[in-house]
Short mmCIF file of C-alpha atoms in Angstrom, two decimals:
data_model
loop_
_atom_site.label_atom_id
_atom_site.label_comp_id
_atom_site.label_asym_id
_atom_site.label_seq_id
_atom_site.Cartn_x
_atom_site.Cartn_y
_atom_site.Cartn_z
CA UNK J 12 0.06 0.09 0.01
CA UNK J 13 1.25 3.42 -0.82
CA UNK J 14 1.79 5.86 2.02
CA UNK J 15 -0.13 8.87 2.62
CA UNK J 16 2.85 11.03 1.53
CA UNK J 17 3.06 9.38 -1.86
CA UNK J 18 -0.57 9.71 -2.39
CA UNK J 19 -0.42 13.49 -1.66
CA UNK J 20 2.52 13.66 -4.19
CA UNK J 21 0.69 12.07 -7.03
CA UNK J 22 -2.58 14.30 -6.40
CA UNK J 23 -0.16 17.17 -6.73
CA UNK J 24 1.12 16.06 -9.91
CA UNK J 25 -2.15 14.88 -11.37
CA UNK J 26 -3.20 18.56 -12.87
CA UNK J 27 -0.19 18.26 -15.13
CA UNK J 28 -1.46 15.18 -16.89
CA UNK J 29 -4.33 16.68 -18.82
CA UNK J 30 -1.93 19.54 -20.16
CA UNK J 31 0.61 16.80 -21.38
CA UNK J 32 -2.21 15.20 -23.23
CA UNK J 33 -3.48 18.36 -24.71
CA UNK J 34 0.09 19.16 -26.02
CA UNK J 35 0.51 15.76 -27.63
CA UNK J 36 -2.82 16.08 -29.27
CA UNK J 37 -1.76 19.62 -30.72
CA UNK J 38 1.52 18.13 -31.88
CA UNK J 39 -0.61 15.20 -33.58
CA UNK J 40 -2.82 17.70 -35.44
CA UNK J 41 0.07 19.86 -36.67
CA UNK J 42 2.05 17.01 -38.09
CA UNK J 43 -0.97 15.63 -39.82
CA UNK J 44 -1.99 19.06 -41.44
CA UNK J 45 1.73 19.35 -42.94
CA UNK J 46 1.42 15.86 -44.46
CA UNK J 47 -1.89 16.67 -45.85
CA UNK J 48 -0.48 19.61 -47.85
CA UNK J 49 -1.30 22.23 -45.58
CA UNK J 50 2.09 24.04 -46.13
CA UNK J 51 2.81 25.93 -49.48
CA UNK J 52 5.67 24.32 -51.64
CA UNK J 53 9.03 26.11 -51.33
CA UNK J 54 9.74 28.81 -53.83
CA UNK J 55 12.73 27.96 -56.17
CA UNK J 56 15.65 30.21 -56.38
CA UNK J 57 15.03 32.99 -59.09
CA UNK J 58 11.07 32.48 -59.03
CA UNK J 59 10.38 35.99 -58.00
CA UNK J 60 7.36 38.09 -58.33
CA UNK J 61 7.04 40.65 -61.17
CA UNK J 62 6.45 44.28 -60.17
CA UNK J 63 3.12 44.33 -62.27
CA UNK J 64 3.59 48.15 -63.13
CA UNK J 65 5.87 50.39 -65.09
CA UNK J 66 5.05 53.46 -63.34
CA UNK J 67 8.15 55.37 -62.05
CA UNK J 68 10.39 52.64 -63.67
CA UNK J 69 13.11 55.00 -64.29
CA UNK J 70 13.11 56.08 -60.40
CA UNK J 71 13.87 52.46 -59.35
CA UNK J 72 15.97 51.56 -62.44
CA UNK J 73 17.72 54.59 -63.10
CA UNK J 74 20.09 55.48 -65.92
CA UNK J 75 23.88 54.58 -65.59
CA UNK J 76 26.73 56.94 -66.48
CA UNK J 77 27.73 54.41 -68.91
CA UNK J 78 24.66 54.38 -70.86
CA UNK J 79 24.86 55.54 -74.47
CA UNK J 80 21.82 57.47 -76.14
CA UNK J 81 20.24 55.52 -78.87
CA UNK J 82 17.24 55.63 -81.45
CA UNK J 83 15.12 52.46 -81.30
CA UNK J 84 14.34 52.77 -85.07
CA UNK J 85 18.16 52.30 -85.66
CA UNK J 86 18.10 48.50 -84.65
CA UNK J 87 18.32 47.27 -87.95
CA UNK J 88 20.97 44.73 -87.22
CA UNK J 89 20.77 40.89 -86.72
CA UNK J 90 17.83 39.77 -84.76
CA UNK J 91 17.32 37.18 -81.57
CA UNK J 92 13.88 35.74 -81.18
CA UNK J 93 12.93 34.27 -77.89
CA UNK J 94 9.78 32.72 -76.33
CA UNK J 95 9.93 33.54 -72.56
CA UNK J 96 7.99 30.86 -70.97
CA UNK J 97 7.77 32.68 -67.42
CA UNK J 98 8.76 36.00 -65.78
CA UNK J 99 11.42 37.43 -65.03
CA UNK J 100 13.56 36.92 -68.05
CA UNK J 101 17.01 37.73 -66.61
CA UNK J 102 17.29 41.02 -67.81
CA UNK J 103 17.87 43.55 -64.86
CA UNK J 104 17.23 46.89 -66.32
CA UNK J 105 15.99 48.44 -69.65
CA UNK J 106 17.20 51.73 -71.01
CA UNK J 107 14.76 54.03 -72.74
CA UNK J 108 15.68 55.46 -76.33
CA UNK J 109 15.70 59.09 -77.39
CA UNK J 110 12.50 60.86 -76.80
CA UNK J 111 11.41 58.10 -74.53
CA UNK J 112 10.76 55.74 -77.34
CA UNK J 113 12.09 52.07 -77.63
CA UNK J 114 13.76 50.14 -74.84
CA UNK J 115 17.12 48.47 -74.76
CA UNK J 116 18.04 45.48 -72.71
CA UNK J 117 20.73 46.00 -70.18
CA UNK J 118 22.41 44.14 -67.59
CA UNK J 119 21.71 40.39 -68.59
CA UNK J 120 22.26 37.75 -65.86
CA UNK J 121 25.22 36.00 -67.71
CA UNK J 122 24.19 32.32 -66.56
CA UNK J 123 21.68 29.85 -66.10
CA UNK J 124 21.92 28.64 -62.37
CA UNK J 125 19.87 25.60 -62.70
CA UNK J 126 17.61 23.80 -65.12
CA UNK J 127 14.50 25.95 -65.71
CA UNK J 128 15.81 29.03 -64.17
CA UNK J 129 13.59 31.91 -65.44
CA UNK J 130 16.48 34.28 -64.95
CA UNK J 131 18.64 32.57 -67.27
CA UNK J 132 16.18 32.58 -70.28
CA UNK J 133 17.64 35.66 -71.96
CA UNK J 134 21.24 34.38 -71.46
CA UNK J 135 20.49 31.03 -73.05
CA UNK J 136 18.69 32.68 -75.82
CA UNK J 137 21.70 34.49 -76.86
CA UNK J 138 20.24 37.97 -75.89
CA UNK J 139 23.05 40.63 -75.71
CA UNK J 140 23.36 43.67 -73.57
CA UNK J 141 22.52 46.48 -75.71
CA UNK J 142 19.91 44.62 -78.06
CA UNK J 143 16.79 46.47 -78.67
CA UNK J 144 13.44 45.30 -78.15
CA UNK J 145 11.82 45.03 -81.71
CA UNK J 146 8.58 43.35 -81.05
CA UNK J 147 6.47 41.83 -78.28
CA UNK J 148 3.69 39.36 -79.20
CA UNK J 149 4.09 40.10 -82.75
CA UNK J 150 3.47 44.02 -82.35
CA UNK J 151 6.51 46.21 -83.54
CA UNK J 152 7.56 48.38 -80.73
CA UNK J 153 10.71 50.02 -81.98
CA UNK J 154 9.21 53.46 -81.89
CA UNK J 155 6.63 52.89 -78.94
CA UNK J 156 6.45 54.46 -75.80
CA UNK J 157 8.98 53.05 -73.03
CA UNK J 158 6.79 52.64 -70.17
CA UNK J 159 4.25 50.99 -72.41
CA UNK J 160 7.00 48.56 -73.51
CA UNK J 161 7.66 47.94 -69.83
CA UNK J 162 3.99 47.32 -69.05
CA UNK J 163 3.81 44.86 -72.10
CA UNK J 164 7.06 42.82 -70.88
CA UNK J 165 6.13 43.13 -67.03
CA UNK J 166 9.81 42.24 -66.71
CA UNK J 167 11.03 44.04 -63.56
CA UNK J 168 11.27 42.12 -60.12
CA UNK J 169 9.07 43.64 -57.41
CA UNK J 170 10.79 45.57 -54.73
CA UNK J 171 8.96 46.31 -51.70
CA UNK J 172 10.88 49.14 -50.85
CA UNK J 173 9.18 51.08 -53.63
CA UNK J 174 5.71 49.64 -53.16
CA UNK J 175 4.37 53.26 -51.79
CA UNK J 176 5.84 55.28 -54.28
CA UNK J 177 5.13 53.05 -57.13
CA UNK J 178 1.35 52.99 -56.04
CA UNK J 179 1.24 56.77 -55.86
CA UNK J 180 3.25 57.08 -59.40
CA UNK J 181 0.42 54.72 -60.75
CA UNK J 182 -2.30 56.66 -59.35
CA UNK J 183 -0.78 59.79 -60.96
CA UNK J 184 -0.37 58.06 -64.47
CA UNK J 185 -4.03 57.12 -64.34
CA UNK J 186 -3.35 53.13 -64.38
CA UNK J 187 -1.31 50.89 -66.70
CA UNK J 188 -0.46 51.93 -70.27
CA UNK J 189 -0.69 48.38 -71.50
CA UNK J 190 -1.66 45.02 -70.19
CA UNK J 191 1.14 42.31 -69.56
CA UNK J 192 1.56 40.00 -72.33
CA UNK J 193 0.67 36.53 -71.87
CA UNK J 194 3.08 33.69 -71.37
CA UNK J 195 4.70 32.20 -73.32
CA UNK J 196 5.83 35.79 -74.83
CA UNK J 197 7.41 35.87 -78.14
CA UNK J 198 10.00 38.65 -78.00
CA UNK J 199 12.39 39.87 -80.92
CA UNK J 200 15.60 41.77 -80.07
CA UNK J 201 17.48 43.49 -82.74
CA UNK J 202 21.09 44.90 -82.49
CA UNK J 203 22.06 48.48 -83.72
CA UNK J 204 24.87 48.41 -86.09
CA UNK J 205 28.20 49.88 -84.54
CA UNK J 206 26.70 49.98 -81.22
CA UNK J 207 29.22 49.02 -78.32
CA UNK J 208 27.65 48.07 -74.92
CA UNK J 209 29.76 49.89 -72.07
CA UNK J 210 27.82 48.76 -69.18
CA UNK J 211 29.28 46.93 -65.93
CA UNK J 212 29.85 43.25 -65.85
CA UNK J 213 27.50 41.51 -63.35
CA UNK J 214 28.98 39.40 -60.67
CA UNK J 215 27.24 36.77 -58.80
CA UNK J 216 27.15 37.43 -55.00
CA UNK J 217 26.73 35.19 -51.92
CA UNK J 218 22.87 35.38 -51.91
CA UNK J 219 22.56 33.79 -55.38
CA UNK J 220 21.90 36.94 -56.84
CA UNK J 221 23.90 39.44 -59.01
CA UNK J 222 25.25 42.92 -58.44
CA UNK J 223 27.08 45.41 -60.66
#
């Protein structure tokens, strides 16, 4: 037979038992939900969200000292046709042509980091920095408004630091200038005879990204 002291100690510990059972039940339910697909699949490297707006693009992706003025209509050289299957394409910045017409691809990521890397599409297709966007979805844009081309391509990676200023610029602009082209997007790039790209070479950083 147990002593009165042992019985008293058991009674004192007894309130903890229900708490332990509740904890075990909560853990089991959490594991069950996880195996049932309650968690979203992890996002692959390079799979980033598009900005979905061109308003104030040049404030976020401003010109560089090395940029050379150009006219989009001068892009009469060899062409490169690409079908972009997803966004982003691997072109970190576009430069507007003279008078705000036309768009030139700048700072192209110089590698494809893994099979299916969206940011390696431009590189694998052979698009060169300094190539001018000639057509998007079959529509000639050599002399089109730069910001309209940016809306059509929708190739800018969203940066939360600019969310408020972008929303304000969007409101002042009166909405998008064009709807994003649906994927896959056929895009043709053309070169300007005699043009020499003078931009910085991109270097891969420790965060699996690229810096100038």
